[in-house]
Amino acid sequence: MKHLISIADLTRDDVERILDSAAELGEIDEKLPTLEGKLVLSLFFEASTRTASSFELAAKKLSADVISLKAAGSSVEKGESLKDTVLTLAAYEPHAIVVRHPQIGAPELVARYSNAAIVNAGDGRHQHPTQALLDLFTMREALCSGDTARLEGLHVAIVGDVLHSRVARSLVQALALFGARTTLVGPPTLLPRGIEALGCETSTDITAIEAADIVYVLRMQRERMEAAYVPSLREYAARWGITPERIRPGQKVMHPGPINRGVEIDGRVADGPDSLILAQVRSGLAVRMAVLQELLVARRALEVVA
Ligand code: NCD
């Protein structure tokens, strides 16, 4: 595994290995010397709170040097292209580049202009593989006592703006690797045609969430909507919003963040006893440490053997 661009790059064994090392790394408080002398570049051409901060902290906890660049405040604002930005920063010979970009395929382009291991931190509506890994990790810890085999019996309902969601695409594929059952639920305008091919069911009936062990709520991605997909956010909230009345006690609720309180999720659910939202953030750190370690250490070991 040279890069992590899509969940499709991973086998079930790869995912299991990453989740197992995340479990070990999550137990350790101290800084580790694992990536001493390695340079990790973090390039965010789109807004981020959780993903950018957790990658940066993950790299630092493994003793890597880190350069973090956001489009705002960089020469991207002066019109420098992605290619020129990468060629410039590649001169520092980074070992890994973490990239988020609004365009699908941007991580492949970055891979072409550097020798670094590329980690896709979200490209348009396409893929966000580390989010899916941290979500699987969170599910395994919260509902399967850390046992990967038990993911197989799990039923996950993913609710809302599937159309614009790279999180949903990556998560459906990741859950399918473990034989979990996934139902995508939302208004027909926000359920892409043919998405079942990724290994899931779809429903346009909100009561379809009732049977699920986990209700995974997606943000309404207003910044990616060029047309009106729903009559209004108020109406969306009334018909599809996850309120305490729509879930049962013990049914776990997840959301990748950032949440729109009162739109796709009621604040009482987000802050409630069955919410795993902050557990997801904690998992993000351990899983991203595991991913960096997998790409930068395991790879070198393999090269030495070869
Ligand atoms: C997601 C993203 O950026 O795709 N957020 C995240 O990484 N935590 C989901 C979203 O923005 O709605």
PDB file of C-alpha atoms and ligand atoms in Angstrom:
ATOM      1  CA  MET A   1       0.000   0.000   0.000  1.00  0.00           C
ATOM      2  CA  LYS A   2       1.823   3.101  -1.215  1.00  0.00           C
ATOM      3  CA  HIS A   3      -1.023   5.631  -0.880  1.00  0.00           C
ATOM      4  CA  LEU A   4      -4.404   5.795   0.841  1.00  0.00           C
ATOM      5  CA  ILE A   5      -6.690   7.460  -1.684  1.00  0.00           C
ATOM      6  CA  SER A   6      -9.805   5.305  -1.560  1.00  0.00           C
ATOM      7  CA  ILE A   7     -11.227   2.539   0.629  1.00  0.00           C
ATOM      8  CA  ALA A   8     -11.015   0.485  -2.589  1.00  0.00           C
ATOM      9  CA  ASP A   9      -7.200   0.545  -2.109  1.00  0.00           C
ATOM     10  CA  LEU A  10      -7.598  -1.596   1.021  1.00  0.00           C
ATOM     11  CA  THR A  11      -8.288  -5.252   1.669  1.00  0.00           C
ATOM     12  CA  ARG A  12     -10.158  -6.439   4.725  1.00  0.00           C
ATOM     13  CA  ASP A  13      -6.792  -7.513   6.206  1.00  0.00           C
ATOM     14  CA  ASP A  14      -5.333  -4.027   5.637  1.00  0.00           C
ATOM     15  CA  VAL A  15      -8.254  -2.422   7.445  1.00  0.00           C
ATOM     16  CA  GLU A  16      -8.074  -4.877  10.310  1.00  0.00           C
ATOM     17  CA  ARG A  17      -4.341  -4.276  10.721  1.00  0.00           C
ATOM     18  CA  ILE A  18      -4.861  -0.487  10.802  1.00  0.00           C
ATOM     19  CA  LEU A  19      -7.679  -0.756  13.353  1.00  0.00           C
ATOM     20  CA  ASP A  20      -5.583  -3.073  15.539  1.00  0.00           C
ATOM     21  CA  SER A  21      -2.624  -0.707  15.549  1.00  0.00           C
ATOM     22  CA  ALA A  22      -4.995   2.219  16.243  1.00  0.00           C
ATOM     23  CA  ALA A  23      -6.225   0.329  19.316  1.00  0.00           C
ATOM     24  CA  GLU A  24      -2.634  -0.052  20.541  1.00  0.00           C
ATOM     25  CA  LEU A  25      -1.642   3.534  19.722  1.00  0.00           C
ATOM     26  CA  GLY A  26      -4.777   4.863  21.425  1.00  0.00           C
ATOM     27  CA  GLU A  27      -3.553   3.389  24.711  1.00  0.00           C
ATOM     28  CA  ILE A  28      -0.254   5.277  24.654  1.00  0.00           C
ATOM     29  CA  ASP A  29      -0.107   8.818  26.064  1.00  0.00           C
ATOM     30  CA  GLU A  30       3.558   9.592  25.446  1.00  0.00           C
ATOM     31  CA  LYS A  31       5.079  10.827  22.243  1.00  0.00           C
ATOM     32  CA  LEU A  32       6.620   7.983  20.195  1.00  0.00           C
ATOM     33  CA  PRO A  33       9.842   8.194  18.126  1.00  0.00           C
ATOM     34  CA  THR A  34       8.326   6.169  15.222  1.00  0.00           C
ATOM     35  CA  LEU A  35       8.472   8.916  12.562  1.00  0.00           C
ATOM     36  CA  GLU A  36      11.544  10.808  13.728  1.00  0.00           C
ATOM     37  CA  GLY A  37      13.236  12.474  10.734  1.00  0.00           C
ATOM     38  CA  LYS A  38      10.112  12.133   8.556  1.00  0.00           C
ATOM     39  CA  LEU A  39       8.354  15.128   7.056  1.00  0.00           C
ATOM     40  CA  VAL A  40       4.552  15.189   6.811  1.00  0.00           C
ATOM     41  CA  LEU A  41       2.902  17.904   4.710  1.00  0.00           C
ATOM     42  CA  SER A  42      -0.707  18.727   5.376  1.00  0.00           C
ATOM     43  CA  LEU A  43      -2.427  20.571   2.512  1.00  0.00           C
ATOM     44  CA  PHE A  44      -6.009  21.695   3.073  1.00  0.00           C
ATOM     45  CA  PHE A  45      -7.714  23.428   0.166  1.00  0.00           C
ATOM     46  CA  GLU A  46     -11.103  23.137   1.912  1.00  0.00           C
ATOM     47  CA  ALA A  47     -12.306  23.949   5.409  1.00  0.00           C
ATOM     48  CA  SER A  48     -11.533  21.454   8.168  1.00  0.00           C
ATOM     49  CA  THR A  49     -11.468  21.347  11.957  1.00  0.00           C
ATOM     50  CA  ARG A  50     -11.294  17.676  12.943  1.00  0.00           C
ATOM     51  CA  THR A  51      -9.429  16.126  10.041  1.00  0.00           C
ATOM     52  CA  ALA A  52      -6.679  18.754   9.805  1.00  0.00           C
ATOM     53  CA  SER A  53      -6.100  18.981  13.569  1.00  0.00           C
ATOM     54  CA  SER A  54      -6.053  15.224  14.104  1.00  0.00           C
ATOM     55  CA  PHE A  55      -3.608  14.546  11.250  1.00  0.00           C
ATOM     56  CA  GLU A  56      -1.296  17.240  12.569  1.00  0.00           C
ATOM     57  CA  LEU A  57      -1.446  15.934  16.125  1.00  0.00           C
ATOM     58  CA  ALA A  58      -1.089  12.318  14.915  1.00  0.00           C
ATOM     59  CA  ALA A  59       2.099  13.192  13.012  1.00  0.00           C
ATOM     60  CA  LYS A  60       3.492  15.125  15.987  1.00  0.00           C
ATOM     61  CA  LYS A  61       2.712  12.319  18.453  1.00  0.00           C
ATOM     62  CA  LEU A  62       4.823  10.077  16.214  1.00  0.00           C
ATOM     63  CA  SER A  63       7.664  12.682  16.245  1.00  0.00           C
ATOM     64  CA  ALA A  64       7.405  13.660  12.565  1.00  0.00           C
ATOM     65  CA  ASP A  65       8.141  17.199  11.376  1.00  0.00           C
ATOM     66  CA  VAL A  66       4.933  18.793  10.119  1.00  0.00           C
ATOM     67  CA  ILE A  67       4.195  21.610   7.678  1.00  0.00           C
ATOM     68  CA  SER A  68       0.510  22.567   7.600  1.00  0.00           C
ATOM     69  CA  LEU A  69      -0.773  24.677   4.773  1.00  0.00           C
ATOM     70  CA  LYS A  70      -4.286  25.949   4.229  1.00  0.00           C
ATOM     71  CA  ALA A  71      -5.437  27.502   0.949  1.00  0.00           C
ATOM     72  CA  ALA A  72      -6.375  30.683   2.832  1.00  0.00           C
ATOM     73  CA  GLY A  73      -3.133  32.513   3.600  1.00  0.00           C
ATOM     74  CA  SER A  74      -1.031  30.487   1.114  1.00  0.00           C
ATOM     75  CA  SER A  75      -0.060  31.417  -2.456  1.00  0.00           C
ATOM     76  CA  VAL A  76      -3.120  29.443  -3.614  1.00  0.00           C
ATOM     77  CA  GLU A  77      -4.884  32.745  -2.865  1.00  0.00           C
ATOM     78  CA  LYS A  78      -2.583  34.396  -5.412  1.00  0.00           C
ATOM     79  CA  GLY A  79      -3.655  31.878  -8.034  1.00  0.00           C
ATOM     80  CA  GLU A  80      -0.915  29.262  -7.680  1.00  0.00           C
ATOM     81  CA  SER A  81      -2.213  25.958  -9.041  1.00  0.00           C
ATOM     82  CA  LEU A  82      -2.321  22.652  -7.169  1.00  0.00           C
ATOM     83  CA  LYS A  83       0.448  21.345  -9.455  1.00  0.00           C
ATOM     84  CA  ASP A  84       2.762  24.293  -8.721  1.00  0.00           C
ATOM     85  CA  THR A  85       1.986  24.211  -5.006  1.00  0.00           C
ATOM     86  CA  VAL A  86       2.904  20.523  -4.897  1.00  0.00           C
ATOM     87  CA  LEU A  87       6.032  20.925  -7.043  1.00  0.00           C
ATOM     88  CA  THR A  88       7.184  23.713  -4.713  1.00  0.00           C
ATOM     89  CA  LEU A  89       6.607  21.798  -1.499  1.00  0.00           C
ATOM     90  CA  ALA A  90       7.925  18.534  -2.996  1.00  0.00           C
ATOM     91  CA  ALA A  91      11.338  20.261  -3.054  1.00  0.00           C
ATOM     92  CA  TYR A  92      11.446  19.645   0.731  1.00  0.00           C
ATOM     93  CA  GLU A  93      11.127  15.905  -0.017  1.00  0.00           C
ATOM     94  CA  PRO A  94       8.180  15.135   2.244  1.00  0.00           C
ATOM     95  CA  HIS A  95       7.567  11.488   3.161  1.00  0.00           C
ATOM     96  CA  ALA A  96       3.799  11.905   3.321  1.00  0.00           C
ATOM     97  CA  ILE A  97       1.330  14.445   1.960  1.00  0.00           C
ATOM     98  CA  VAL A  98      -2.142  14.655   3.466  1.00  0.00           C
ATOM     99  CA  VAL A  99      -4.427  16.471   1.041  1.00  0.00           C
ATOM    100  CA  ARG A 100      -8.000  17.759   1.062  1.00  0.00           C
ATOM    101  CA  HIS A 101      -9.333  19.367  -2.097  1.00  0.00           C
ATOM    102  CA  PRO A 102     -12.767  20.190  -3.539  1.00  0.00           C
ATOM    103  CA  GLN A 103     -11.920  18.409  -6.801  1.00  0.00           C
ATOM    104  CA  ILE A 104     -12.307  14.664  -7.279  1.00  0.00           C
ATOM    105  CA  GLY A 105      -8.961  13.120  -8.252  1.00  0.00           C
ATOM    106  CA  ALA A 106      -6.780  15.839  -6.667  1.00  0.00           C
ATOM    107  CA  PRO A 107      -4.864  13.258  -4.536  1.00  0.00           C
ATOM    108  CA  GLU A 108      -3.847  11.312  -7.684  1.00  0.00           C
ATOM    109  CA  LEU A 109      -2.536  14.537  -9.182  1.00  0.00           C
ATOM    110  CA  VAL A 110      -0.492  15.212  -6.044  1.00  0.00           C
ATOM    111  CA  ALA A 111       0.884  11.657  -6.286  1.00  0.00           C
ATOM    112  CA  ARG A 112       2.086  12.389  -9.807  1.00  0.00           C
ATOM    113  CA  TYR A 113       4.191  15.387  -8.742  1.00  0.00           C
ATOM    114  CA  SER A 114       5.900  13.991  -5.646  1.00  0.00           C
ATOM    115  CA  ASN A 115       7.405  10.755  -4.343  1.00  0.00           C
ATOM    116  CA  ALA A 116       5.545  11.004  -1.036  1.00  0.00           C
ATOM    117  CA  ALA A 117       2.895   8.634   0.280  1.00  0.00           C
ATOM    118  CA  ILE A 118      -0.434  10.403  -0.341  1.00  0.00           C
ATOM    119  CA  VAL A 119      -3.315  10.337   2.115  1.00  0.00           C
ATOM    120  CA  ASN A 120      -6.653  11.541   0.809  1.00  0.00           C
ATOM    121  CA  ALA A 121      -8.290  13.692   3.497  1.00  0.00           C
ATOM    122  CA  GLY A 122     -11.346  14.259   1.285  1.00  0.00           C
ATOM    123  CA  ASP A 123     -11.656  14.943  -2.463  1.00  0.00           C
ATOM    124  CA  GLY A 124     -14.930  16.553  -3.488  1.00  0.00           C
ATOM    125  CA  ARG A 125     -17.816  14.162  -3.062  1.00  0.00           C
ATOM    126  CA  HIS A 126     -15.624  11.166  -3.899  1.00  0.00           C
ATOM    127  CA  GLN A 127     -13.720   9.616  -0.950  1.00  0.00           C
ATOM    128  CA  HIS A 128     -12.649  10.290   2.643  1.00  0.00           C
ATOM    129  CA  PRO A 129     -11.027   6.974   3.600  1.00  0.00           C
ATOM    130  CA  THR A 130      -9.608   7.900   7.016  1.00  0.00           C
ATOM    131  CA  GLN A 131     -13.063   9.060   8.143  1.00  0.00           C
ATOM    132  CA  ALA A 132     -14.466   5.624   7.244  1.00  0.00           C
ATOM    133  CA  LEU A 133     -11.621   3.925   9.127  1.00  0.00           C
ATOM    134  CA  LEU A 134     -12.173   5.998  12.252  1.00  0.00           C
ATOM    135  CA  ASP A 135     -15.916   5.350  12.027  1.00  0.00           C
ATOM    136  CA  LEU A 136     -15.362   1.583  11.789  1.00  0.00           C
ATOM    137  CA  PHE A 137     -12.958   1.824  14.714  1.00  0.00           C
ATOM    138  CA  THR A 138     -15.551   3.738  16.759  1.00  0.00           C
ATOM    139  CA  MET A 139     -18.240   1.141  15.943  1.00  0.00           C
ATOM    140  CA  ARG A 140     -15.925  -1.755  16.785  1.00  0.00           C
ATOM    141  CA  GLU A 141     -15.046  -0.228  20.172  1.00  0.00           C
ATOM    142  CA  ALA A 142     -18.566   0.897  21.111  1.00  0.00           C
ATOM    143  CA  LEU A 143     -20.630  -2.062  19.898  1.00  0.00           C
ATOM    144  CA  CYS A 144     -18.334  -5.020  19.196  1.00  0.00           C
ATOM    145  CA  SER A 145     -16.017  -5.023  22.258  1.00  0.00           C
ATOM    146  CA  GLY A 146     -13.102  -4.414  19.892  1.00  0.00           C
ATOM    147  CA  ASP A 147     -13.816  -7.644  17.950  1.00  0.00           C
ATOM    148  CA  THR A 148     -13.698  -7.057  14.161  1.00  0.00           C
ATOM    149  CA  ALA A 149     -15.641 -10.253  13.407  1.00  0.00           C
ATOM    150  CA  ARG A 150     -18.659  -8.771  15.180  1.00  0.00           C
ATOM    151  CA  LEU A 151     -18.924  -5.922  12.662  1.00  0.00           C
ATOM    152  CA  GLU A 152     -20.553  -8.520  10.417  1.00  0.00           C
ATOM    153  CA  GLY A 153     -23.833  -8.515  12.313  1.00  0.00           C
ATOM    154  CA  LEU A 154     -24.113  -4.740  12.484  1.00  0.00           C
ATOM    155  CA  HIS A 155     -26.858  -2.738  10.758  1.00  0.00           C
ATOM    156  CA  VAL A 156     -26.006   0.900  10.022  1.00  0.00           C
ATOM    157  CA  ALA A 157     -28.499   3.452   8.668  1.00  0.00           C
ATOM    158  CA  ILE A 158     -26.782   6.425   6.995  1.00  0.00           C
ATOM    159  CA  VAL A 159     -29.245   9.315   6.852  1.00  0.00           C
ATOM    160  CA  GLY A 160     -29.353  12.516   4.835  1.00  0.00           C
ATOM    161  CA  ASP A 161     -27.290  14.166   2.119  1.00  0.00           C
ATOM    162  CA  VAL A 162     -25.719  11.056   0.603  1.00  0.00           C
ATOM    163  CA  LEU A 163     -25.431  12.731  -2.808  1.00  0.00           C
ATOM    164  CA  HIS A 164     -22.713  15.177  -1.737  1.00  0.00           C
ATOM    165  CA  SER A 165     -21.071  12.922   0.829  1.00  0.00           C
ATOM    166  CA  ARG A 166     -17.608  11.439   0.383  1.00  0.00           C
ATOM    167  CA  VAL A 167     -18.018  10.134   3.952  1.00  0.00           C
ATOM    168  CA  ALA A 168     -21.009   8.003   2.939  1.00  0.00           C
ATOM    169  CA  ARG A 169     -19.241   6.558  -0.118  1.00  0.00           C
ATOM    170  CA  SER A 170     -16.162   5.563   1.855  1.00  0.00           C
ATOM    171  CA  LEU A 171     -18.136   4.228   4.810  1.00  0.00           C
ATOM    172  CA  VAL A 172     -20.470   2.062   2.701  1.00  0.00           C
ATOM    173  CA  GLN A 173     -17.444   0.414   1.076  1.00  0.00           C
ATOM    174  CA  ALA A 174     -15.672  -0.073   4.398  1.00  0.00           C
ATOM    175  CA  LEU A 175     -18.743  -1.628   6.049  1.00  0.00           C
ATOM    176  CA  ALA A 176     -19.219  -3.900   3.027  1.00  0.00           C
ATOM    177  CA  LEU A 177     -15.678  -5.279   3.499  1.00  0.00           C
ATOM    178  CA  PHE A 178     -16.818  -6.641   6.875  1.00  0.00           C
ATOM    179  CA  GLY A 179     -20.252  -7.860   5.816  1.00  0.00           C
ATOM    180  CA  ALA A 180     -22.146  -5.237   7.843  1.00  0.00           C
ATOM    181  CA  ARG A 181     -25.558  -4.209   6.545  1.00  0.00           C
ATOM    182  CA  THR A 182     -25.964  -0.605   5.411  1.00  0.00           C
ATOM    183  CA  THR A 183     -29.164   1.238   4.534  1.00  0.00           C
ATOM    184  CA  LEU A 184     -28.955   4.727   3.012  1.00  0.00           C
ATOM    185  CA  VAL A 185     -31.970   6.810   3.999  1.00  0.00           C
ATOM    186  CA  GLY A 186     -32.995  10.210   2.662  1.00  0.00           C
ATOM    187  CA  PRO A 187     -35.128  12.142   0.196  1.00  0.00           C
ATOM    188  CA  PRO A 188     -34.907  10.769  -3.362  1.00  0.00           C
ATOM    189  CA  THR A 189     -33.134  13.947  -4.553  1.00  0.00           C
ATOM    190  CA  LEU A 190     -30.237  13.228  -2.162  1.00  0.00           C
ATOM    191  CA  LEU A 191     -29.854   9.480  -2.869  1.00  0.00           C
ATOM    192  CA  PRO A 192     -27.637   8.989  -5.945  1.00  0.00           C
ATOM    193  CA  ARG A 193     -29.021   6.564  -8.496  1.00  0.00           C
ATOM    194  CA  GLY A 194     -27.171   3.229  -8.609  1.00  0.00           C
ATOM    195  CA  ILE A 195     -25.412   3.710  -5.250  1.00  0.00           C
ATOM    196  CA  GLU A 196     -26.579   0.212  -4.244  1.00  0.00           C
ATOM    197  CA  ALA A 197     -23.707  -1.082  -6.387  1.00  0.00           C
ATOM    198  CA  LEU A 198     -21.349  -0.092  -3.536  1.00  0.00           C
ATOM    199  CA  GLY A 199     -22.987  -2.780  -1.384  1.00  0.00           C
ATOM    200  CA  CYS A 200     -25.959  -1.187   0.416  1.00  0.00           C
ATOM    201  CA  GLU A 201     -29.741  -0.804   0.402  1.00  0.00           C
ATOM    202  CA  THR A 202     -31.619   2.483   0.067  1.00  0.00           C
ATOM    203  CA  SER A 203     -34.879   3.792   1.497  1.00  0.00           C
ATOM    204  CA  THR A 204     -36.802   7.048   1.164  1.00  0.00           C
ATOM    205  CA  ASP A 205     -38.748   6.304   4.355  1.00  0.00           C
ATOM    206  CA  ILE A 206     -37.294   7.781   7.556  1.00  0.00           C
ATOM    207  CA  THR A 207     -38.792   4.927   9.614  1.00  0.00           C
ATOM    208  CA  ALA A 208     -36.194   2.674   7.931  1.00  0.00           C
ATOM    209  CA  ILE A 209     -33.741   3.879  10.611  1.00  0.00           C
ATOM    210  CA  GLU A 210     -35.737   2.101  13.338  1.00  0.00           C
ATOM    211  CA  ALA A 211     -34.202  -1.319  12.701  1.00  0.00           C
ATOM    212  CA  ALA A 212     -30.584  -0.083  12.694  1.00  0.00           C
ATOM    213  CA  ASP A 213     -28.051  -0.498  15.504  1.00  0.00           C
ATOM    214  CA  ILE A 214     -26.428   2.796  14.495  1.00  0.00           C
ATOM    215  CA  VAL A 215     -27.945   5.915  12.960  1.00  0.00           C
ATOM    216  CA  TYR A 216     -25.158   7.707  11.082  1.00  0.00           C
ATOM    217  CA  VAL A 217     -26.255  11.274  10.344  1.00  0.00           C
ATOM    218  CA  LEU A 218     -24.802  13.272   7.431  1.00  0.00           C
ATOM    219  CA  ARG A 219     -24.469  17.034   7.245  1.00  0.00           C
ATOM    220  CA  MET A 220     -26.515  18.927   4.676  1.00  0.00           C
ATOM    221  CA  GLN A 221     -23.620  20.073   2.450  1.00  0.00           C
ATOM    222  CA  ARG A 222     -24.970  23.444   1.403  1.00  0.00           C
ATOM    223  CA  GLU A 223     -21.609  24.497  -0.070  1.00  0.00           C
ATOM    224  CA  ARG A 224     -21.811  21.688  -2.653  1.00  0.00           C
ATOM    225  CA  MET A 225     -25.460  22.260  -3.594  1.00  0.00           C
ATOM    226  CA  GLU A 226     -25.913  24.141  -6.834  1.00  0.00           C
ATOM    227  CA  ALA A 227     -29.661  23.576  -6.941  1.00  0.00           C
ATOM    228  CA  ALA A 228     -32.474  23.253  -4.417  1.00  0.00           C
ATOM    229  CA  TYR A 229     -32.501  19.592  -3.418  1.00  0.00           C
ATOM    230  CA  VAL A 230     -34.992  20.161  -0.575  1.00  0.00           C
ATOM    231  CA  PRO A 231     -37.789  22.749  -0.284  1.00  0.00           C
ATOM    232  CA  SER A 232     -36.149  24.363   2.778  1.00  0.00           C
ATOM    233  CA  LEU A 233     -33.870  23.383   5.647  1.00  0.00           C
ATOM    234  CA  ARG A 234     -36.842  23.732   8.010  1.00  0.00           C
ATOM    235  CA  GLU A 235     -38.820  21.247   6.025  1.00  0.00           C
ATOM    236  CA  TYR A 236     -35.785  18.956   5.786  1.00  0.00           C
ATOM    237  CA  ALA A 237     -35.406  19.083   9.581  1.00  0.00           C
ATOM    238  CA  ALA A 238     -39.085  18.269  10.083  1.00  0.00           C
ATOM    239  CA  ARG A 239     -39.050  15.279   7.725  1.00  0.00           C
ATOM    240  CA  TRP A 240     -35.521  13.888   8.110  1.00  0.00           C
ATOM    241  CA  GLY A 241     -33.968  15.484  11.188  1.00  0.00           C
ATOM    242  CA  ILE A 242     -32.829  13.040  13.890  1.00  0.00           C
ATOM    243  CA  THR A 243     -34.786  14.007  17.003  1.00  0.00           C
ATOM    244  CA  PRO A 244     -35.101  12.112  20.311  1.00  0.00           C
ATOM    245  CA  GLU A 245     -38.555  10.920  19.134  1.00  0.00           C
ATOM    246  CA  ARG A 246     -37.085   9.243  16.039  1.00  0.00           C
ATOM    247  CA  ILE A 247     -34.534   7.074  17.838  1.00  0.00           C
ATOM    248  CA  ARG A 248     -34.856   4.501  20.591  1.00  0.00           C
ATOM    249  CA  PRO A 249     -32.808   4.292  23.791  1.00  0.00           C
ATOM    250  CA  GLY A 250     -29.592   2.397  23.159  1.00  0.00           C
ATOM    251  CA  GLN A 251     -29.574   3.141  19.441  1.00  0.00           C
ATOM    252  CA  LYS A 252     -26.176   4.748  18.806  1.00  0.00           C
ATOM    253  CA  VAL A 253     -25.875   7.986  16.850  1.00  0.00           C
ATOM    254  CA  MET A 254     -22.840   9.100  14.849  1.00  0.00           C
ATOM    255  CA  HIS A 255     -22.016  12.166  12.733  1.00  0.00           C
ATOM    256  CA  PRO A 256     -18.668  13.028  11.070  1.00  0.00           C
ATOM    257  CA  GLY A 257     -19.025  16.701  12.019  1.00  0.00           C
ATOM    258  CA  PRO A 258     -19.420  19.573  11.615  1.00  0.00           C
ATOM    259  CA  ILE A 259     -23.018  19.247  12.810  1.00  0.00           C
ATOM    260  CA  ASN A 260     -25.850  21.613  11.937  1.00  0.00           C
ATOM    261  CA  ARG A 261     -27.813  21.579  15.193  1.00  0.00           C
ATOM    262  CA  GLY A 262     -31.529  21.674  14.546  1.00  0.00           C
ATOM    263  CA  VAL A 263     -31.147  20.751  10.878  1.00  0.00           C
ATOM    264  CA  GLU A 264     -30.008  17.148  10.346  1.00  0.00           C
ATOM    265  CA  ILE A 265     -29.568  16.460  14.063  1.00  0.00           C
ATOM    266  CA  ASP A 266     -31.326  17.739  17.176  1.00  0.00           C
ATOM    267  CA  GLY A 267     -28.942  19.109  19.814  1.00  0.00           C
ATOM    268  CA  ARG A 268     -30.469  16.773  22.417  1.00  0.00           C
ATOM    269  CA  VAL A 269     -29.461  13.764  20.306  1.00  0.00           C
ATOM    270  CA  ALA A 270     -25.984  15.113  19.528  1.00  0.00           C
ATOM    271  CA  ASP A 271     -25.305  15.682  23.244  1.00  0.00           C
ATOM    272  CA  GLY A 272     -27.291  12.648  24.435  1.00  0.00           C
ATOM    273  CA  PRO A 273     -26.076   9.452  26.125  1.00  0.00           C
ATOM    274  CA  ASP A 274     -26.115   7.413  22.895  1.00  0.00           C
ATOM    275  CA  SER A 275     -24.112   9.921  20.859  1.00  0.00           C
ATOM    276  CA  LEU A 276     -20.701   8.664  19.688  1.00  0.00           C
ATOM    277  CA  ILE A 277     -19.758  11.979  18.058  1.00  0.00           C
ATOM    278  CA  LEU A 278     -16.921  12.858  20.436  1.00  0.00           C
ATOM    279  CA  ALA A 279     -15.745   9.239  20.491  1.00  0.00           C
ATOM    280  CA  GLN A 280     -15.372   9.593  16.714  1.00  0.00           C
ATOM    281  CA  VAL A 281     -13.100  12.602  17.209  1.00  0.00           C
ATOM    282  CA  ARG A 282     -10.958  10.655  19.689  1.00  0.00           C
ATOM    283  CA  SER A 283     -10.778   7.695  17.303  1.00  0.00           C
ATOM    284  CA  GLY A 284      -9.606  10.066  14.577  1.00  0.00           C
ATOM    285  CA  LEU A 285      -6.319  10.699  16.324  1.00  0.00           C
ATOM    286  CA  ALA A 286      -5.476   7.018  16.938  1.00  0.00           C
ATOM    287  CA  VAL A 287      -6.570   5.905  13.456  1.00  0.00           C
ATOM    288  CA  ARG A 288      -4.591   8.661  11.702  1.00  0.00           C
ATOM    289  CA  MET A 289      -1.504   7.742  13.724  1.00  0.00           C
ATOM    290  CA  ALA A 290      -2.010   4.149  12.572  1.00  0.00           C
ATOM    291  CA  VAL A 291      -2.414   5.225   8.930  1.00  0.00           C
ATOM    292  CA  LEU A 292       0.764   7.338   8.955  1.00  0.00           C
ATOM    293  CA  GLN A 293       2.657   4.499  10.598  1.00  0.00           C
ATOM    294  CA  GLU A 294       1.311   1.993   8.075  1.00  0.00           C
ATOM    295  CA  LEU A 295       2.356   4.119   5.098  1.00  0.00           C
ATOM    296  CA  LEU A 296       5.699   5.382   6.388  1.00  0.00           C
ATOM    297  CA  VAL A 297       7.058   2.539   8.477  1.00  0.00           C
ATOM    298  CA  ALA A 298       5.585  -0.688   7.137  1.00  0.00           C
ATOM    299  CA  ARG A 299       6.469   0.427   3.627  1.00  0.00           C
ATOM    300  CA  ARG A 300      10.109   1.006   4.469  1.00  0.00           C
ATOM    301  CA  ALA A 301      10.329  -2.408   6.115  1.00  0.00           C
ATOM    302  CA  LEU A 302       8.933  -4.020   2.954  1.00  0.00           C
ATOM    303  CA  GLU A 303      11.398  -2.117   0.772  1.00  0.00           C
ATOM    304  CA  VAL A 304      14.297  -3.357   2.895  1.00  0.00           C
ATOM    305  CA  VAL A 305      13.091  -6.958   2.481  1.00  0.00           C
ATOM    306  CA  ALA A 306      12.748  -6.473  -1.290  1.00  0.00           C
TER     307      ALA A 306
HETATM  308  C1  NCD B   1     -16.697  15.574   6.573  1.00  0.00           C
HETATM  309  C2  NCD B   1     -15.987  16.002   5.306  1.00  0.00           C
HETATM  310  O1  NCD B   1     -15.268  16.983   5.284  1.00  0.00           O
HETATM  311  O2  NCD B   1     -16.194  15.307   4.334  1.00  0.00           O
HETATM  312  N1  NCD B   1     -16.193  16.131   7.741  1.00  0.00           N
HETATM  313  C3  NCD B   1     -15.073  15.607   8.334  1.00  0.00           C
HETATM  314  O3  NCD B   1     -14.100  15.274   7.705  1.00  0.00           O
HETATM  315  N2  NCD B   1     -15.133  15.451   9.659  1.00  0.00           N
HETATM  316  C4  NCD B   1     -18.158  15.702   6.466  1.00  0.00           C
HETATM  317  C5  NCD B   1     -18.761  17.051   6.263  1.00  0.00           C
HETATM  318  O4  NCD B   1     -18.080  18.041   5.993  1.00  0.00           O
HETATM  319  O5  NCD B   1     -19.982  17.126   6.359  1.00  0.00           O
END
